[in-house]
Amino acid sequence: MFVPEGFLFSGISCGIKKEDKLDLGLIYSPEELTAWGVFTTNTVKAIPVLLGKRLIREKKIHGILANSGVANACTGEEGFKRALTILKEVAKYLKIPYKSLLPASTGVIGEQLPLEKILPNIPTLISNLSVQNYIQFAKAIMTTDTFPKIVSKKTEDGIVIFGVAKGAGMIAPNMATMLAFILTDAEVSKDYLKKSLPKMVEQSFNRITVDGDTSTNDTVYMLCSNLKKIKNWEKFESLCLEVAKELAYLIIKDGEGTSKVIKILIKGAKTKNEAKILATSVANSPLVKTAFYGGDPNWGRIFSALGKSGIKFNPQEIEIYLNGIPWVANFKSINNEAKIKEEMRKPEIELCIRLKQGKMSYEMLTTDLTEEYIRINAHYRT
Amino acid sequence: MFVPEGFLFSGISCGIKKEDKLDLGLIYSPEELTAWGVFTTNTVKAIPVLLGKRLIREKKIHGILANSGVANACTGEEGFKRALTILKEVAKYLKIPYKSLLPASTGVIGEQLPLEKILPNIPTLISNLSVQNYIQFAKAIMTTDTFPKIVSKKTEDGIVIFGVAKGAGMIAPNMATMLAFILTDAEVSKDYLKKSLPKMVEQSFNRITVDGDTSTNDTVYMLCSNLKKIKNWEKFESLCLEVAKELAYLIIKDGEGTSKVIKILIKGAKTKNEAKILATSVANSPLVKTAFYGGDPNWGRIFSALGKSGIKFNPQEIEIYLNGIPWVANFKSINNEAKIKEEMRKPEIELCIRLKQGKMSYEMLTTDLTEEYIRINAHYRT
């Protein structure tokens, strides 16, 4: 695993979650980092999102303090005070301004951060900081995730782009209960990040959906330690996007109770926005998702989901391909059903829908919908 | 059960569905009926919807021919021909113009109506017509429904309003795989129906959701045999709405795999449209629905679902009531959790959300989301 220069990681258990699970994480750099963030569009914003949106405008950032178990959302003035108390305590030990730490939380909404559990453990959190402890950090931000999510790549110039994320449910375009942090040792300006990070998010994290539920806590931070000069910007940008896309893929792969990753590809739409609306409508349809779970080649549900979006098209002109195999054309199955069923059983599926209305396309990732999703979410908190 | 004068019913099995289930139904009146219809907004419209939209403009209507098992959607020219062939055959036996019969279908999309099974059974369908056979008719339009849905009421003037419906999944505002037929012996004009039926549908069938999936076949027809003069219009209209609302309730009650009916009530919104968007967002949130299934008083999911709608409000001002009991105010549970859990276990739940942003309100019905919904829909067709 490539780790970018200038970053230290820590992850500990302080009892916010049950059963000694890791629940408090820190990414710290002695360097002054260039940083930017993209946040949830939910009207109900968690305290760390409200705080993070403010702090991200500071010139000098030194890291991210994240916790799982409690989202610190819908916690009011008291939630705000507690978040600040914790940031200040960590900053005191690190001898940095508290405003140079970016907060992130994920977990149950409406509960306060337990100061009595967190504050006494901060010395341990700090003494555990090391270059290697990124897995502990990744575990400390997990909720219903079943595995830590880390992706790392290196350019030919030796620049490392490292991403860590969490998310498995409440996942929808415009982000989700999703935290993703992208770290690099490249030298970039804040202005560059302000422009490039939203674009990167639009092409990665905003194109995944598990359940159409968008969270109060979604946050993507990008931090740069500025230790290495970028020679090939094109390569750097494409690797950053790859890291973001692979993290997004891992979130979908770990979608609550899911058994399949389904790429929805809309082609031949009139406009990009129409392609996006159609892709979203199919990706979020419970009837499409359960059909994929059951391996039932019931293509009528795909037509119905396209149509309920309200976008106008000629249904009879639609062609559907499954993993590249022609499936439906002119309202008819054009391949034998056994073959399509076999493809539907695979864990990775590409569903390509051609509309013949224009030239625009859009792709997004979704999952199937299973009994296990219900079990996880009916009993998550209790 | 009150049956309106002038109507005969029939329901038979002709093998479209498996296991000798009833699958072909006829409502017939020797009288010339006044009729109107409201149809799905899905871009992909089934043949009976396309045909029904045309035929409903005819002056003289004699009844409805409905089938289950095959939706006759995405069936192209051939589907159109088959629907006409069947209508003409029934009309021939009844000695009426085929254009006076309104078609309705529900079932699997993309399959053709099996003429070889339907046509030989039409004499039986017609010979079974009787005043009493409304239950057979109601059963003949069922798909995943677990019970036939009939509601009937009588005004003081002796006017009967009789409703029959089907629907259990693919249910969403702007209707669903939902057929509902409202029959009355009152005398009304077509112009009156054109105005009043859409209003009635807006306040009943368009306010229910099981899964947010809108079907290709949704149809509401209202037929009037004109045998009785209306004296009290206000009473007549309110009884019609009651019949429609009770049918809508029965559809939700029978929602696929559901264990609860949940009335979502938004109060204090700025505009009616905002209230509607907020209600819909909560009613369709898988995380809210699974929390109700699990009986988990995780109110954060309700806040998150309200916020993801994009409507602006102050979350801290929100008050939530469950079955009239204060639950959340100022971001805090204000009643003991055991009490709320007890209420959540009930089969009928009213979730009232007060925003304090204005004076507009909106209500709709939804269900919880269970493993059984997944089982039904993963394996429905096969």
PDB file of C-alpha atoms in Angstrom, chain A residues 41-45 73-78 108-112 169-171 211-216 256 281 284-288 290-291 293-301 303-316 318 330-332 337 341 369-382, chain B residues 41-45 73-78 108-112 169-171 211-216 256 281 284-288 290-291 293-301 303-316 318 330-332 337 341 369-382:
ATOM      1  CA  THR A  41     -26.972  18.604   0.113  1.00  0.00           C
ATOM      2  CA  ASN A  42     -29.413  17.429   2.796  1.00  0.00           C
ATOM      3  CA  THR A  43     -31.238  20.366   4.421  1.00  0.00           C
ATOM      4  CA  VAL A  44     -30.595  18.692   7.766  1.00  0.00           C
ATOM      5  CA  LYS A  45     -26.823  19.013   8.172  1.00  0.00           C
ATOM      6  CA  ALA A  73     -26.652  15.409  13.744  1.00  0.00           C
ATOM      7  CA  CYS A  74     -29.844  16.977  15.173  1.00  0.00           C
ATOM      8  CA  THR A  75     -27.953  17.703  18.383  1.00  0.00           C
ATOM      9  CA  GLY A  76     -28.303  21.519  18.447  1.00  0.00           C
ATOM     10  CA  GLU A  77     -26.167  23.921  20.472  1.00  0.00           C
ATOM     11  CA  GLU A  78     -24.969  21.149  22.778  1.00  0.00           C
ATOM     12  CA  VAL A 108     -26.882   7.418  14.812  1.00  0.00           C
ATOM     13  CA  ILE A 109     -28.631  10.755  14.388  1.00  0.00           C
ATOM     14  CA  GLY A 110     -29.959  12.614  17.441  1.00  0.00           C
ATOM     15  CA  GLU A 111     -27.456  11.379  20.023  1.00  0.00           C
ATOM     16  CA  GLN A 112     -24.761  13.495  21.682  1.00  0.00           C
ATOM     17  CA  GLY A 169     -26.284   2.278   3.535  1.00  0.00           C
ATOM     18  CA  MET A 170     -28.125   5.601   3.274  1.00  0.00           C
ATOM     19  CA  ILE A 171     -26.196   5.899   0.027  1.00  0.00           C
ATOM     20  CA  ASP A 211     -31.247   3.040  -1.186  1.00  0.00           C
ATOM     21  CA  GLY A 212     -31.838   6.573  -2.422  1.00  0.00           C
ATOM     22  CA  ASP A 213     -31.460   7.910   1.109  1.00  0.00           C
ATOM     23  CA  THR A 214     -29.031  10.827   1.395  1.00  0.00           C
ATOM     24  CA  SER A 215     -27.455  11.385   4.768  1.00  0.00           C
ATOM     25  CA  THR A 216     -26.970  14.388   7.021  1.00  0.00           C
ATOM     26  CA  GLU A 256     -25.991  -3.264   2.997  1.00  0.00           C
ATOM     27  CA  SER A 281     -34.918   6.179 -11.668  1.00  0.00           C
ATOM     28  CA  ASN A 284     -33.450   3.404  -7.233  1.00  0.00           C
ATOM     29  CA  SER A 285     -36.416   1.265  -8.314  1.00  0.00           C
ATOM     30  CA  PRO A 286     -37.111  -1.374  -5.648  1.00  0.00           C
ATOM     31  CA  LEU A 287     -38.763  -3.558  -8.286  1.00  0.00           C
ATOM     32  CA  VAL A 288     -35.715  -3.474 -10.578  1.00  0.00           C
ATOM     33  CA  THR A 290     -35.433  -7.076  -6.334  1.00  0.00           C
ATOM     34  CA  ALA A 291     -35.644  -8.535  -9.864  1.00  0.00           C
ATOM     35  CA  TYR A 293     -31.659 -10.055  -6.601  1.00  0.00           C
ATOM     36  CA  GLY A 294     -33.997 -12.850  -7.689  1.00  0.00           C
ATOM     37  CA  GLY A 295     -32.198 -13.236 -11.028  1.00  0.00           C
ATOM     38  CA  ASP A 296     -35.526 -12.739 -12.781  1.00  0.00           C
ATOM     39  CA  PRO A 297     -35.174 -11.345 -16.344  1.00  0.00           C
ATOM     40  CA  ASN A 298     -38.356  -9.296 -15.912  1.00  0.00           C
ATOM     41  CA  TRP A 299     -37.376  -6.422 -18.231  1.00  0.00           C
ATOM     42  CA  GLY A 300     -40.823  -4.836 -17.972  1.00  0.00           C
ATOM     43  CA  ARG A 301     -39.782  -3.417 -14.611  1.00  0.00           C
ATOM     44  CA  PHE A 303     -39.268  -0.045 -18.812  1.00  0.00           C
ATOM     45  CA  SER A 304     -41.639   0.925 -16.021  1.00  0.00           C
ATOM     46  CA  ALA A 305     -38.836   2.526 -13.997  1.00  0.00           C
ATOM     47  CA  LEU A 306     -37.636   4.487 -17.036  1.00  0.00           C
ATOM     48  CA  GLY A 307     -41.170   5.684 -17.703  1.00  0.00           C
ATOM     49  CA  LYS A 308     -42.022   6.768 -14.176  1.00  0.00           C
ATOM     50  CA  SER A 309     -39.215   9.347 -14.373  1.00  0.00           C
ATOM     51  CA  GLY A 310     -41.514  11.437 -16.546  1.00  0.00           C
ATOM     52  CA  ILE A 311     -38.845  11.782 -19.278  1.00  0.00           C
ATOM     53  CA  LYS A 312     -40.352  11.391 -22.749  1.00  0.00           C
ATOM     54  CA  PHE A 313     -39.055   8.696 -25.110  1.00  0.00           C
ATOM     55  CA  ASN A 314     -40.372   6.054 -27.475  1.00  0.00           C
ATOM     56  CA  PRO A 315     -40.440   2.812 -25.436  1.00  0.00           C
ATOM     57  CA  GLN A 316     -40.527   0.618 -28.532  1.00  0.00           C
ATOM     58  CA  ILE A 318     -35.386   1.003 -26.447  1.00  0.00           C
ATOM     59  CA  ASN A 330     -38.606  -3.845 -30.186  1.00  0.00           C
ATOM     60  CA  PHE A 331     -40.414  -4.932 -26.972  1.00  0.00           C
ATOM     61  CA  LYS A 332     -39.055  -8.479 -27.258  1.00  0.00           C
ATOM     62  CA  GLU A 337     -33.926 -16.392 -21.221  1.00  0.00           C
ATOM     63  CA  LYS A 341     -30.625 -15.581 -16.190  1.00  0.00           C
ATOM     64  CA  LEU A 369     -32.156  -5.195  -2.784  1.00  0.00           C
ATOM     65  CA  THR A 370     -32.263  -8.168  -0.453  1.00  0.00           C
ATOM     66  CA  GLU A 371     -33.923  -9.426   2.724  1.00  0.00           C
ATOM     67  CA  GLU A 372     -30.584  -8.777   4.447  1.00  0.00           C
ATOM     68  CA  TYR A 373     -30.875  -5.013   3.737  1.00  0.00           C
ATOM     69  CA  ILE A 374     -34.195  -5.069   5.595  1.00  0.00           C
ATOM     70  CA  ARG A 375     -32.800  -7.063   8.499  1.00  0.00           C
ATOM     71  CA  ILE A 376     -29.816  -4.711   8.886  1.00  0.00           C
ATOM     72  CA  ASN A 377     -31.953  -1.581   8.773  1.00  0.00           C
ATOM     73  CA  ALA A 378     -34.920  -2.762  10.796  1.00  0.00           C
ATOM     74  CA  HIS A 379     -32.650  -3.471  13.710  1.00  0.00           C
ATOM     75  CA  TYR A 380     -29.560  -1.289  13.161  1.00  0.00           C
ATOM     76  CA  ARG A 381     -29.774   0.992  16.169  1.00  0.00           C
ATOM     77  CA  THR A 382     -31.362  -1.231  18.784  1.00  0.00           C
TER      78      THR A 382
ATOM     79  CA  THR B  41     -48.471   9.314 -15.823  1.00  0.00           C
ATOM     80  CA  ASN B  42     -45.758   6.769 -16.695  1.00  0.00           C
ATOM     81  CA  THR B  43     -44.185   7.517 -20.102  1.00  0.00           C
ATOM     82  CA  VAL B  44     -44.433   3.803 -20.835  1.00  0.00           C
ATOM     83  CA  LYS B  45     -48.185   3.247 -21.133  1.00  0.00           C
ATOM     84  CA  ALA B  73     -47.635  -3.340 -21.760  1.00  0.00           C
ATOM     85  CA  CYS B  74     -44.583  -3.119 -24.055  1.00  0.00           C
ATOM     86  CA  THR B  75     -46.354  -5.413 -26.497  1.00  0.00           C
ATOM     87  CA  GLY B  76     -46.436  -3.091 -29.541  1.00  0.00           C
ATOM     88  CA  GLU B  77     -48.707  -3.466 -32.557  1.00  0.00           C
ATOM     89  CA  GLU B  78     -49.438  -7.105 -31.754  1.00  0.00           C
ATOM     90  CA  VAL B 108     -46.423  -9.052 -16.174  1.00  0.00           C
ATOM     91  CA  ILE B 109     -45.098  -6.461 -18.623  1.00  0.00           C
ATOM     92  CA  GLY B 110     -43.829  -7.559 -22.043  1.00  0.00           C
ATOM     93  CA  GLU B 111     -46.005 -10.629 -22.542  1.00  0.00           C
ATOM     94  CA  GLN B 112     -48.826 -10.954 -25.071  1.00  0.00           C
ATOM     95  CA  GLY B 169     -47.053  -3.421  -5.116  1.00  0.00           C
ATOM     96  CA  MET B 170     -45.624  -0.970  -7.649  1.00  0.00           C
ATOM     97  CA  ILE B 171     -47.762   1.523  -5.774  1.00  0.00           C
ATOM     98  CA  ASP B 211     -42.487   1.312  -3.087  1.00  0.00           C
ATOM     99  CA  GLY B 212     -42.371   4.525  -5.104  1.00  0.00           C
ATOM    100  CA  ASP B 213     -42.711   2.532  -8.322  1.00  0.00           C
ATOM    101  CA  THR B 214     -45.436   3.815 -10.660  1.00  0.00           C
ATOM    102  CA  SER B 215     -46.885   1.329 -13.087  1.00  0.00           C
ATOM    103  CA  THR B 216     -47.596   1.343 -16.799  1.00  0.00           C
ATOM    104  CA  GLU B 256     -46.724  -6.419  -0.431  1.00  0.00           C
ATOM    105  CA  SER B 281     -39.758  11.866   0.778  1.00  0.00           C
ATOM    106  CA  ASN B 284     -40.656   6.528   0.265  1.00  0.00           C
ATOM    107  CA  SER B 285     -37.524   6.416   2.448  1.00  0.00           C
ATOM    108  CA  PRO B 286     -36.388   2.785   2.815  1.00  0.00           C
ATOM    109  CA  LEU B 287     -34.649   3.705   6.076  1.00  0.00           C
ATOM    110  CA  VAL B 288     -37.806   5.198   7.612  1.00  0.00           C
ATOM    111  CA  THR B 290     -37.436  -0.355   7.797  1.00  0.00           C
ATOM    112  CA  ALA B 291     -37.246   1.544  11.128  1.00  0.00           C
ATOM    113  CA  TYR B 293     -40.846  -2.399  10.488  1.00  0.00           C
ATOM    114  CA  GLY B 294     -38.256  -2.995  13.227  1.00  0.00           C
ATOM    115  CA  GLY B 295     -40.193  -0.832  15.703  1.00  0.00           C
ATOM    116  CA  ASP B 296     -37.037   1.235  16.212  1.00  0.00           C
ATOM    117  CA  PRO B 297     -37.747   4.835  17.354  1.00  0.00           C
ATOM    118  CA  ASN B 298     -34.803   6.118  15.293  1.00  0.00           C
ATOM    119  CA  TRP B 299     -36.251   9.580  14.554  1.00  0.00           C
ATOM    120  CA  GLY B 300     -32.993  10.746  12.962  1.00  0.00           C
ATOM    121  CA  ARG B 301     -34.006   8.858   9.825  1.00  0.00           C
ATOM    122  CA  PHE B 303     -35.140  14.148   9.823  1.00  0.00           C
ATOM    123  CA  SER B 304     -32.740  12.841   7.205  1.00  0.00           C
ATOM    124  CA  ALA B 305     -35.595  11.898   4.857  1.00  0.00           C
ATOM    125  CA  LEU B 306     -37.185  15.350   5.274  1.00  0.00           C
ATOM    126  CA  GLY B 307     -33.857  17.014   4.549  1.00  0.00           C
ATOM    127  CA  LYS B 308     -32.933  15.005   1.479  1.00  0.00           C
ATOM    128  CA  SER B 309     -36.021  16.420  -0.272  1.00  0.00           C
ATOM    129  CA  GLY B 310     -34.099  19.663  -0.682  1.00  0.00           C
ATOM    130  CA  ILE B 311     -36.949  21.709   0.889  1.00  0.00           C
ATOM    131  CA  LYS B 312     -35.596  24.362   3.264  1.00  0.00           C
ATOM    132  CA  PHE B 313     -36.717  24.411   6.915  1.00  0.00           C
ATOM    133  CA  ASN B 314     -35.228  24.793  10.359  1.00  0.00           C
ATOM    134  CA  PRO B 315     -34.691  21.220  11.635  1.00  0.00           C
ATOM    135  CA  GLN B 316     -34.513  22.309  15.258  1.00  0.00           C
ATOM    136  CA  ILE B 318     -39.534  20.320  13.953  1.00  0.00           C
ATOM    137  CA  ASN B 330     -35.983  20.643  19.881  1.00  0.00           C
ATOM    138  CA  PHE B 331     -33.897  17.677  18.636  1.00  0.00           C
ATOM    139  CA  LYS B 332     -34.847  15.567  21.672  1.00  0.00           C
ATOM    140  CA  GLU B 337     -38.678   5.406  24.400  1.00  0.00           C
ATOM    141  CA  LYS B 341     -41.760   1.594  20.824  1.00  0.00           C
ATOM    142  CA  LEU B 369     -40.696  -2.349   4.308  1.00  0.00           C
ATOM    143  CA  THR B 370     -40.110  -5.990   5.178  1.00  0.00           C
ATOM    144  CA  GLU B 371     -38.157  -9.056   4.102  1.00  0.00           C
ATOM    145  CA  GLU B 372     -41.439 -10.390   2.731  1.00  0.00           C
ATOM    146  CA  TYR B 373     -41.632  -7.501   0.216  1.00  0.00           C
ATOM    147  CA  ILE B 374     -38.228  -8.596  -1.092  1.00  0.00           C
ATOM    148  CA  ARG B 375     -39.229 -12.257  -1.264  1.00  0.00           C
ATOM    149  CA  ILE B 376     -42.428 -11.462  -3.174  1.00  0.00           C
ATOM    150  CA  ASN B 377     -40.682  -9.209  -5.674  1.00  0.00           C
ATOM    151  CA  ALA B 378     -37.485 -11.179  -6.168  1.00  0.00           C
ATOM    152  CA  HIS B 379     -39.488 -14.171  -7.311  1.00  0.00           C
ATOM    153  CA  TYR B 380     -42.843 -12.771  -8.511  1.00  0.00           C
ATOM    154  CA  ARG B 381     -42.704 -13.661 -12.162  1.00  0.00           C
ATOM    155  CA  THR B 382     -40.801 -16.919 -12.143  1.00  0.00           C
TER     156      THR B 382
END
